[in-house]
Amino acid sequence: MRYHKIPDETIRRLPIYLRELLLLSEKGQQKISSKLLAEFLGFNPAQIRKDFSYFGGFGIRGVGYEINELIKNIKKILKLNIVRKTALVGVGNLGSAILQYSGFKVYGLEIKAAFDTSPSKIGKVINGIKIESVSKLTGLKRRKIKLAILSVPRNAAQENADILVNSGVSGILNLTPARLVMPKNIKVITLDIAMYLARLPYYTL
Amino acid sequence: MRYHKIPDETIRRLPIYLRELLLLSEKGQQKISSKLLAEFLGFNPAQIRKDFSYFGGFGIRGVGYEINELIKNIKKILKLNIVRKTALVGVGNLGSAILQYSGFKVYGLEIKAAFDTSPSKIGKVINGIKIESVSKLTGLKRRKIKLAILSVPRNAAQENADILVNSGVSGILNLTPARLVMPKNIKVITLDIAMYLARLPYYTL
DNA sequence: CTATGTGAATTTATTCACAGCA
DNA sequence: TGCTGTGAATAAATTCACATAG
């Protein structure tokens, strides 16, 4: 295979494939074709094959893909082949829902620390995680936590993001509606739930 | 302007513009140029102008855009110019966080009803909304609620989505990791938080 | 024969560059 | 002059179509 820059869209789809494959694996499936996987996901089979081909291709011609092998490969690409420790900053309504959310596990993501400013929350334990003061954020470097979920109020977002970066965090899932200004070696993915709901009326009403 | 199919990507960006413009308006700003708005959002100015041009263009040459006018126009395009009533199905951790989330208001979205199966939750009031039995979902048609947020367990997702469609809902924000099979006049936007976090390690670790 | 892997073709989205209007 | 609106150019992503390997 010749050199190709890997499209961002391909990376965006990998976790979708992974989720479906994990489900199939759980059901005891061993093999899958691009055609069938595409049908399950509503994608085009060529797109699936092309996505995998950027990484060398994981299939067997005439046969298809071995599901567990494919899972291993995608996890490796996404660097999810080892457990990734994550910190949560801001244990409000959304934050505490996230602390209790079980959907991260399948991806090898584990929330290992939670922080808040409110004295009434500090010390409380949610889902086995003791809430710490945000002043303890600097300890993330020592604890080798490189990922963070930010769910503080909007006006505290930039400030806390800055602290996270200073504490060695290099990837932030920003659940606030704030635009974060960050050094460009830091990856920020912003996810404002309201913005998704706001697109629905256009299509349907 | 000649006829153009409006790109989905344009629609995806409109709520981003709207959010920023609302913020600027709040701060008392009156006018904005595509150049400045682009700078705020990290976009290309031509893209912003082109996005607006699909709808006829809202600016004044040599001057820029009148912020409040632009807000009005975007809201109209997104059909957010009147309050859109939304139902929440599934009042678990995530669901109750959403019931208490204040970020929908700026878009004219209001959660007006919440449903769950659990007898221990039915009748409870969260943020002014009384939780009803899912058996009451059929009443959505009468109550003219056309949008829904689905945050039930994965294995209950399809079933509840079907009920929603039968109750007249035409747009669903699917917060479960389930693939929903729906008639194609129903718009589903799926948002699995874990999938966003799962992309971070690729970029940064 | 079957289903992958991949150049080529096509479609879609972004950016350029400038005409046109306040 | 200054900034919009927009065709044209470019870039990116998707899909086709087929050679190739099992």
Short mmCIF file of C-alpha atoms (C1' of nucleotides) in Angstrom, two decimals:
data_model
loop_
_atom_site.label_atom_id
_atom_site.label_comp_id
_atom_site.label_asym_id
_atom_site.label_seq_id
_atom_site.Cartn_x
_atom_site.Cartn_y
_atom_site.Cartn_z
CA MET A 1 0.00 0.00 0.00
CA ARG A 2 1.28 3.45 -0.91
CA TYR A 3 1.38 6.29 1.57
CA HIS A 4 -1.92 7.94 2.36
CA LYS A 5 -2.77 10.59 4.87
CA ILE A 6 -5.43 9.03 7.06
CA PRO A 7 -8.69 10.95 6.82
CA ASP A 8 -10.14 12.28 10.04
CA GLU A 9 -13.41 10.77 8.97
CA THR A 10 -11.81 7.35 9.03
CA ILE A 11 -10.70 7.90 12.62
CA ARG A 12 -14.16 9.07 13.51
CA ARG A 13 -15.61 5.82 12.18
CA LEU A 14 -13.19 3.45 13.89
CA PRO A 15 -14.96 3.61 17.26
CA ILE A 16 -18.24 2.91 15.46
CA TYR A 17 -16.78 -0.21 13.89
CA LEU A 18 -15.25 -1.19 17.19
CA ARG A 19 -18.53 -0.92 19.05
CA GLU A 20 -20.34 -3.07 16.51
CA LEU A 21 -17.56 -5.64 16.37
CA LEU A 22 -17.44 -5.96 20.14
CA LEU A 23 -21.15 -6.63 20.09
CA LEU A 24 -20.79 -9.27 17.39
CA SER A 25 -17.91 -10.85 19.24
CA GLU A 26 -20.00 -11.00 22.39
CA LYS A 27 -22.65 -12.83 20.43
CA GLY A 28 -20.06 -15.41 19.46
CA GLN A 29 -19.60 -14.34 15.84
CA GLN A 30 -16.18 -15.17 14.43
CA LYS A 31 -16.12 -13.66 10.96
CA ILE A 32 -17.70 -10.73 9.17
CA SER A 33 -17.63 -9.35 5.64
CA SER A 34 -17.45 -5.68 4.78
CA LYS A 35 -20.81 -6.11 3.08
CA LEU A 36 -22.55 -7.39 6.19
CA LEU A 37 -20.88 -4.94 8.54
CA ALA A 38 -21.87 -2.13 6.19
CA GLU A 39 -25.44 -3.33 6.22
CA PHE A 40 -25.51 -3.32 10.01
CA LEU A 41 -24.15 0.20 10.19
CA GLY A 42 -25.80 1.75 7.16
CA PHE A 43 -22.44 2.36 5.47
CA ASN A 44 -20.99 1.52 2.08
CA PRO A 45 -18.89 -1.68 2.09
CA ALA A 46 -16.11 -0.09 0.03
CA GLN A 47 -15.77 2.61 2.62
CA ILE A 48 -15.19 0.06 5.35
CA ARG A 49 -12.57 -1.76 3.28
CA LYS A 50 -10.87 1.51 2.38
CA ASP A 51 -10.83 2.63 6.00
CA PHE A 52 -9.05 -0.57 7.02
CA SER A 53 -6.76 -0.44 4.00
CA TYR A 54 -5.16 2.78 5.28
CA PHE A 55 -3.65 0.62 8.00
CA GLY A 56 -2.65 -2.20 5.69
CA GLY A 57 -5.88 -4.16 5.51
CA PHE A 58 -6.90 -6.75 8.04
CA GLY A 59 -9.00 -9.13 5.98
CA ILE A 60 -8.64 -12.34 4.02
CA ARG A 61 -9.66 -12.19 0.36
CA GLY A 62 -12.60 -14.37 -0.43
CA VAL A 63 -13.35 -14.80 3.26
CA GLY A 64 -13.78 -11.55 5.16
CA TYR A 65 -12.49 -10.31 8.50
CA GLU A 66 -11.78 -12.28 11.63
CA ILE A 67 -13.71 -10.29 14.22
CA ASN A 68 -11.40 -10.64 17.21
CA GLU A 69 -8.37 -9.86 15.10
CA LEU A 70 -10.09 -6.79 13.72
CA ILE A 71 -11.01 -5.62 17.22
CA LYS A 72 -7.40 -5.99 18.31
CA ASN A 73 -6.19 -4.00 15.32
CA ILE A 74 -8.66 -1.15 15.72
CA LYS A 75 -7.90 -0.90 19.44
CA LYS A 76 -4.23 -0.66 18.62
CA ILE A 77 -4.78 2.09 16.05
CA LEU A 78 -6.90 4.06 18.47
CA LYS A 79 -4.34 3.40 21.22
CA LEU A 80 -7.05 1.76 23.25
CA ASN A 81 -5.15 -1.53 23.55
CA ILE A 82 -4.28 -0.63 27.13
CA VAL A 83 -6.58 0.91 29.71
CA ARG A 84 -6.60 4.68 29.43
CA LYS A 85 -7.06 6.52 32.67
CA THR A 86 -9.29 9.56 32.54
CA ALA A 87 -10.02 12.41 34.93
CA LEU A 88 -13.36 14.11 35.30
CA VAL A 89 -13.39 17.79 36.16
CA GLY A 90 -16.71 19.14 37.37
CA VAL A 91 -19.08 16.83 39.19
CA GLY A 92 -22.38 18.59 38.57
CA ASN A 93 -25.42 16.87 37.13
CA LEU A 94 -23.75 15.89 33.89
CA GLY A 95 -20.46 15.11 35.58
CA SER A 96 -21.96 12.74 38.08
CA ALA A 97 -23.98 11.04 35.34
CA ILE A 98 -20.71 10.50 33.52
CA LEU A 99 -19.07 9.10 36.63
CA GLN A 100 -21.79 6.49 36.70
CA TYR A 101 -21.89 5.88 32.97
CA SER A 102 -20.87 2.38 32.02
CA GLY A 103 -20.31 2.97 28.33
CA PHE A 104 -16.60 3.85 28.56
CA LYS A 105 -15.45 0.43 29.69
CA VAL A 106 -15.82 -1.33 26.33
CA TYR A 107 -13.32 1.11 24.86
CA GLY A 108 -10.81 0.55 27.63
CA LEU A 109 -11.45 3.96 29.09
CA GLU A 110 -11.63 4.28 32.88
CA ILE A 111 -12.45 7.30 34.96
CA LYS A 112 -9.91 7.16 37.74
CA ALA A 113 -10.28 10.58 39.35
CA ALA A 114 -12.91 13.27 39.77
CA PHE A 115 -12.53 16.89 40.81
CA ASP A 116 -14.82 19.69 41.90
CA THR A 117 -14.58 23.02 43.70
CA SER A 118 -17.63 22.61 45.90
CA PRO A 119 -16.73 21.67 49.51
CA SER A 120 -20.06 19.86 49.78
CA LYS A 121 -18.95 17.48 47.03
CA ILE A 122 -15.30 17.02 47.90
CA GLY A 123 -14.80 13.77 49.78
CA LYS A 124 -18.02 12.21 48.52
CA VAL A 125 -17.65 8.91 46.72
CA ILE A 126 -19.54 8.22 43.48
CA ASN A 127 -19.21 4.88 41.77
CA GLY A 128 -16.06 4.14 43.74
CA ILE A 129 -14.36 7.43 42.89
CA LYS A 130 -13.69 9.91 45.68
CA ILE A 131 -14.20 13.50 44.58
CA GLU A 132 -11.13 15.65 45.15
CA SER A 133 -10.54 19.37 45.25
CA VAL A 134 -9.54 20.90 41.93
CA SER A 135 -6.40 22.08 43.68
CA LYS A 136 -5.30 18.44 43.45
CA LEU A 137 -5.37 18.49 39.64
CA THR A 138 -1.63 19.01 39.49
CA GLY A 139 -1.24 15.47 40.79
CA LEU A 140 -2.47 14.08 37.45
CA LYS A 141 1.03 14.08 36.05
CA ARG A 142 2.30 11.85 38.81
CA ARG A 143 -0.74 9.61 38.43
CA LYS A 144 -0.10 9.35 34.70
CA ILE A 145 -3.58 10.51 33.72
CA LYS A 146 -3.44 12.06 30.28
CA LEU A 147 -7.11 12.31 29.34
CA ALA A 148 -9.79 14.48 30.87
CA ILE A 149 -13.49 15.15 30.60
CA LEU A 150 -14.42 18.73 31.30
CA SER A 151 -17.93 19.38 32.60
CA VAL A 152 -17.62 22.56 34.61
CA PRO A 153 -19.73 25.70 34.12
CA ARG A 154 -18.91 27.54 30.92
CA ASN A 155 -17.14 30.44 32.56
CA ALA A 156 -14.76 28.11 34.39
CA ALA A 157 -13.94 26.03 31.32
CA GLN A 158 -10.87 27.82 29.96
CA GLU A 159 -9.30 28.20 33.37
CA ASN A 160 -9.69 24.52 34.20
CA ALA A 161 -8.53 23.45 30.76
CA ASP A 162 -5.35 25.48 31.31
CA ILE A 163 -4.74 23.73 34.61
CA LEU A 164 -5.30 20.37 32.94
CA VAL A 165 -2.70 21.14 30.30
CA ASN A 166 -0.24 22.25 32.96
CA SER A 167 -0.91 18.96 34.72
CA GLY A 168 0.18 16.96 31.72
CA VAL A 169 -3.20 16.22 30.15
CA SER A 170 -3.00 16.07 26.36
CA GLY A 171 -6.56 15.20 25.36
CA ILE A 172 -9.74 16.88 26.58
CA LEU A 173 -13.34 15.97 25.97
CA ASN A 174 -15.02 19.34 26.40
CA LEU A 175 -18.65 19.00 27.42
CA THR A 176 -19.07 22.72 28.01
CA PRO A 177 -20.27 25.14 25.33
CA ALA A 178 -17.02 27.13 25.71
CA ARG A 179 -14.47 27.53 22.95
CA LEU A 180 -11.15 26.46 24.45
CA VAL A 181 -7.94 28.13 23.32
CA MET A 182 -5.22 25.50 23.65
CA PRO A 183 -1.69 24.79 22.46
CA LYS A 184 -1.98 22.82 19.27
CA ASN A 185 -0.37 19.67 20.65
CA ILE A 186 -3.45 19.34 22.84
CA LYS A 187 -6.44 17.65 21.25
CA VAL A 188 -9.83 18.98 22.24
CA ILE A 189 -13.06 17.38 21.17
CA THR A 190 -16.08 19.50 22.02
CA LEU A 191 -19.46 17.95 22.51
CA ASP A 192 -22.34 20.23 23.35
CA ILE A 193 -25.41 18.05 23.65
CA ALA A 194 -27.79 20.93 23.01
CA MET A 195 -26.23 21.56 19.61
CA TYR A 196 -27.20 18.10 18.42
CA LEU A 197 -30.77 18.48 19.55
CA ALA A 198 -30.84 21.89 17.87
CA ARG A 199 -30.36 20.27 14.46
CA LEU A 200 -33.38 18.00 14.68
CA PRO A 201 -36.16 20.51 13.93
CA TYR A 202 -34.52 21.48 10.63
CA TYR A 203 -34.87 17.96 9.33
CA THR A 204 -38.25 17.01 10.61
CA LEU A 205 -40.65 19.79 11.53
CA MET B 1 -28.52 33.02 -6.14
CA ARG B 2 -28.88 29.84 -8.15
CA TYR B 3 -30.26 26.66 -6.68
CA HIS B 4 -27.92 24.72 -4.43
CA LYS B 5 -28.53 21.65 -2.37
CA ILE B 6 -27.65 22.69 1.18
CA PRO B 7 -24.75 20.67 2.54
CA ASP B 8 -25.35 18.77 5.76
CA GLU B 9 -22.12 20.26 7.00
CA THR B 10 -23.63 23.71 6.68
CA ILE B 11 -26.58 22.66 8.83
CA ARG B 12 -24.19 21.18 11.35
CA ARG B 13 -22.41 24.52 11.64
CA LEU B 14 -25.48 26.70 12.00
CA PRO B 15 -25.96 25.93 15.71
CA ILE B 16 -22.28 26.74 16.24
CA TYR B 17 -22.73 30.14 14.65
CA LEU B 18 -25.92 30.66 16.58
CA ARG B 19 -24.29 29.93 19.92
CA GLU B 20 -21.46 32.35 19.26
CA LEU B 21 -23.78 35.06 17.95
CA LEU B 22 -26.05 34.77 20.98
CA LEU B 23 -23.03 35.25 23.17
CA LEU B 24 -21.90 38.30 21.21
CA SER B 25 -25.40 39.73 21.30
CA GLU B 26 -25.50 39.26 25.07
CA LYS B 27 -22.29 41.25 25.29
CA GLY B 28 -23.98 44.07 23.42
CA GLN B 29 -22.21 43.61 20.08
CA GLN B 30 -24.25 44.84 17.13
CA LYS B 31 -22.25 43.90 14.06
CA ILE B 32 -19.79 41.22 13.04
CA SER B 33 -17.78 40.43 9.92
CA SER B 34 -17.25 36.94 8.55
CA LYS B 35 -13.55 37.47 9.16
CA LEU B 36 -13.96 38.14 12.88
CA LEU B 37 -16.55 35.44 13.43
CA ALA B 38 -14.28 32.99 11.65
CA GLU B 39 -11.41 33.99 13.90
CA PHE B 40 -13.53 33.37 17.00
CA LEU B 41 -14.56 29.93 15.81
CA GLY B 42 -11.40 28.82 14.06
CA PHE B 43 -13.18 28.65 10.70
CA ASN B 44 -12.47 30.07 7.26
CA PRO B 45 -14.34 33.34 6.58
CA ALA B 46 -15.37 32.24 3.08
CA GLN B 47 -17.00 29.19 4.54
CA ILE B 48 -19.14 31.30 6.82
CA ARG B 49 -20.18 33.55 3.94
CA LYS B 50 -20.91 30.58 1.74
CA ASP B 51 -22.96 28.89 4.45
CA PHE B 52 -25.16 31.98 4.76
CA SER B 53 -25.30 32.45 1.01
CA TYR B 54 -27.17 29.16 0.61
CA PHE B 55 -30.08 30.92 2.26
CA GLY B 56 -29.71 34.13 0.29
CA GLY B 57 -27.06 35.91 2.32
CA PHE B 58 -27.80 38.02 5.33
CA GLY B 59 -25.05 40.61 5.26
CA ILE B 60 -24.37 44.10 3.96
CA ARG B 61 -21.45 44.47 1.55
CA GLY B 62 -18.69 46.57 2.92
CA VAL B 63 -20.16 46.38 6.42
CA GLY B 64 -20.76 42.86 7.71
CA TYR B 65 -23.65 41.18 9.45
CA GLU B 66 -26.12 42.66 11.89
CA ILE B 67 -25.93 40.19 14.77
CA ASN B 68 -29.54 40.18 15.91
CA GLU B 69 -30.78 39.91 12.36
CA LEU B 70 -28.43 37.00 11.75
CA ILE B 71 -29.62 35.26 14.90
CA LYS B 72 -33.22 35.62 13.76
CA ASN B 73 -32.40 34.20 10.34
CA ILE B 74 -30.47 31.21 11.64
CA LYS B 75 -33.21 30.40 14.14
CA LYS B 76 -35.73 30.49 11.33
CA ILE B 77 -33.67 28.17 9.14
CA LEU B 78 -33.22 25.71 11.99
CA LYS B 79 -36.93 26.07 12.82
CA LEU B 80 -35.97 27.21 16.28
CA ASN B 81 -37.85 30.50 15.95
CA ILE B 82 -40.58 29.10 18.15
CA VAL B 83 -40.11 27.04 21.32
CA ARG B 84 -39.74 23.37 20.48
CA LYS B 85 -41.16 21.00 23.04
CA THR B 86 -39.11 17.91 23.73
CA ALA B 87 -39.75 14.68 25.59
CA LEU B 88 -37.15 12.78 27.55
CA VAL B 89 -37.44 9.01 27.68
CA GLY B 90 -35.35 7.30 30.33
CA VAL B 91 -34.61 9.17 33.53
CA GLY B 92 -31.46 7.37 34.66
CA ASN B 93 -28.23 9.13 35.54
CA LEU B 94 -27.78 10.70 32.14
CA GLY B 95 -31.47 11.38 31.71
CA SER B 96 -31.81 13.24 34.97
CA ALA B 97 -28.69 15.24 34.22
CA ILE B 98 -30.32 16.24 30.96
CA LEU B 99 -33.53 17.20 32.73
CA GLN B 100 -31.47 19.61 34.77
CA TYR B 101 -29.27 20.81 31.94
CA SER B 102 -29.74 24.47 31.17
CA GLY B 103 -28.03 24.50 27.77
CA PHE B 104 -31.12 23.81 25.68
CA LYS B 105 -32.87 27.05 26.48
CA VAL B 106 -30.71 29.29 24.28
CA TYR B 107 -31.80 27.27 21.26
CA GLY B 108 -35.47 27.51 22.12
CA LEU B 109 -35.64 23.87 23.13
CA GLU B 110 -37.65 22.94 26.20
CA ILE B 111 -38.04 19.59 27.85
CA LYS B 112 -41.71 19.41 28.64
CA ALA B 113 -42.18 15.77 29.58
CA ALA B 114 -40.14 12.90 31.01
CA PHE B 115 -40.87 9.19 31.03
CA ASP B 116 -39.50 6.13 32.78
CA THR B 117 -40.55 2.57 33.55
CA SER B 118 -39.37 2.47 37.13
CA PRO B 119 -42.24 2.85 39.65
CA SER B 120 -39.77 4.43 42.08
CA LYS B 121 -39.20 7.27 39.65
CA ILE B 122 -42.70 7.78 38.28
CA GLY B 123 -44.37 10.69 40.03
CA LYS B 124 -41.10 12.26 41.13
CA VAL B 125 -40.51 15.83 40.00
CA ILE B 126 -37.15 16.92 38.63
CA ASN B 127 -36.60 20.52 37.62
CA GLY B 128 -40.33 21.08 37.48
CA ILE B 129 -41.06 18.07 35.28
CA LYS B 130 -43.09 15.24 36.72
CA ILE B 131 -41.86 11.83 35.59
CA GLU B 132 -44.58 9.80 33.90
CA SER B 133 -44.94 6.14 33.05
CA VAL B 134 -43.74 5.22 29.57
CA SER B 135 -47.26 3.93 28.96
CA LYS B 136 -48.22 7.61 28.73
CA LEU B 137 -45.95 8.18 25.72
CA THR B 138 -48.89 7.88 23.36
CA GLY B 139 -50.12 11.20 24.73
CA LEU B 140 -47.26 13.02 23.01
CA LYS B 141 -49.30 13.43 19.84
CA ARG B 142 -52.04 15.26 21.69
CA ARG B 143 -49.46 17.37 23.50
CA LYS B 144 -47.85 18.26 20.18
CA ILE B 145 -44.40 17.08 21.24
CA LYS B 146 -42.44 16.12 18.13
CA LEU B 147 -38.90 15.83 19.46
CA ALA B 148 -37.49 13.29 21.90
CA ILE B 149 -34.28 12.50 23.71
CA LEU B 150 -33.76 8.79 24.22
CA SER B 151 -31.62 7.78 27.19
CA VAL B 152 -32.87 4.34 28.11
CA PRO B 153 -30.71 1.21 28.43
CA ARG B 154 -29.41 -0.04 25.11
CA ASN B 155 -31.67 -3.08 24.93
CA ALA B 156 -34.78 -0.95 25.40
CA ALA B 157 -33.79 1.64 22.80
CA GLN B 158 -35.42 0.24 19.66
CA GLU B 159 -38.64 -0.59 21.41
CA ASN B 160 -38.99 2.89 22.90
CA ALA B 161 -38.01 4.54 19.64
CA ASP B 162 -40.80 2.62 17.92
CA ILE B 163 -43.30 3.83 20.50
CA LEU B 164 -42.06 7.40 20.02
CA VAL B 165 -42.61 7.20 16.28
CA ASN B 166 -46.09 5.81 16.81
CA SER B 167 -46.73 8.73 19.14
CA GLY B 168 -45.97 11.25 16.41
CA VAL B 169 -42.36 12.06 17.23
CA SER B 170 -40.34 12.82 14.11
CA GLY B 171 -36.91 13.65 15.50
CA ILE B 172 -34.94 11.62 18.04
CA LEU B 173 -31.69 12.42 19.78
CA ASN B 174 -30.41 8.95 20.55
CA LEU B 175 -28.05 8.94 23.52
CA THR B 176 -27.84 5.16 23.63
CA PRO B 177 -25.21 3.13 21.80
CA ALA B 178 -27.98 1.29 19.92
CA ARG B 179 -28.46 1.47 16.17
CA LEU B 180 -32.08 2.45 15.61
CA VAL B 181 -33.96 1.16 12.59
CA MET B 182 -36.49 3.82 11.70
CA PRO B 183 -38.72 4.91 8.82
CA LYS B 184 -36.74 7.35 6.74
CA ASN B 185 -39.01 10.31 7.42
CA ILE B 186 -37.78 10.13 11.02
CA LYS B 187 -34.51 11.90 11.75
CA VAL B 188 -32.26 10.24 14.28
CA ILE B 189 -29.09 11.82 15.55
CA THR B 190 -27.03 9.44 17.63
CA LEU B 191 -24.61 10.73 20.21
CA ASP B 192 -22.64 8.18 22.19
CA ILE B 193 -20.41 10.13 24.55
CA ALA B 194 -17.94 7.28 24.95
CA MET B 195 -17.22 7.29 21.23
CA TYR B 196 -15.94 10.83 21.39
CA LEU B 197 -13.64 10.09 24.29
CA ALA B 198 -12.43 7.01 22.43
CA ARG B 199 -10.96 9.19 19.68
CA LEU B 200 -8.74 11.23 21.97
CA PRO B 201 -5.89 8.73 22.55
CA TYR B 202 -5.29 8.40 18.81
CA TYR B 203 -4.45 12.07 18.53
CA THR B 204 -2.48 12.62 21.66
CA LEU B 205 -0.88 9.62 23.32
"C1'" DC C 1 -16.09 -18.36 -6.87
"C1'" DT C 2 -15.88 -15.04 -3.10
"C1'" DA C 3 -14.69 -10.97 -0.78
"C1'" DT C 4 -10.61 -7.98 -0.07
"C1'" DG C 5 -7.65 -4.06 -1.37
"C1'" DT C 6 -7.13 -0.21 -4.13
"C1'" DG C 7 -6.45 2.91 -8.27
"C1'" DA C 8 -9.75 5.73 -10.78
"C1'" DA C 9 -14.04 8.15 -11.10
"C1'" DT C 10 -17.29 10.63 -8.85
"C1'" DT C 11 -19.33 13.36 -5.44
"C1'" DT C 12 -19.12 16.55 -1.78
"C1'" DA C 13 -16.99 20.19 0.81
"C1'" DT C 14 -13.68 23.89 1.31
"C1'" DT C 15 -11.07 27.71 -0.13
"C1'" DC C 16 -9.67 31.08 -3.47
"C1'" DA C 17 -10.23 35.21 -5.77
"C1'" DC C 18 -12.71 38.72 -7.47
"C1'" DA C 19 -16.99 41.08 -9.21
"C1'" DG C 20 -20.48 43.85 -7.19
"C1'" DC C 21 -22.63 46.68 -3.99
"C1'" DA C 22 -23.04 49.85 0.18
"C1'" DT D 1 -12.81 51.58 0.15
"C1'" DG D 2 -14.34 47.28 2.70
"C1'" DC D 3 -16.69 43.25 3.08
"C1'" DT D 4 -20.24 40.37 1.12
"C1'" DG D 5 -21.75 36.89 -2.24
"C1'" DT D 6 -20.44 33.52 -5.36
"C1'" DG D 7 -18.51 31.17 -9.57
"C1'" DA D 8 -14.27 28.66 -10.26
"C1'" DA D 9 -10.49 26.05 -8.46
"C1'" DT D 10 -8.93 22.97 -5.16
"C1'" DA D 11 -9.10 19.55 -1.76
"C1'" DA D 12 -11.20 15.80 0.63
"C1'" DA D 13 -14.17 12.00 1.04
"C1'" DT D 14 -16.93 8.50 -0.98
"C1'" DT D 15 -18.08 5.10 -4.22
"C1'" DC D 16 -17.17 2.36 -8.26
"C1'" DA D 17 -15.22 -1.37 -10.48
"C1'" DC D 18 -11.97 -4.70 -11.01
"C1'" DA D 19 -7.49 -7.09 -10.46
"C1'" DT D 20 -5.93 -10.11 -7.03
"C1'" DA D 21 -5.53 -13.53 -3.45
"C1'" DG D 22 -7.51 -17.37 -0.85
#
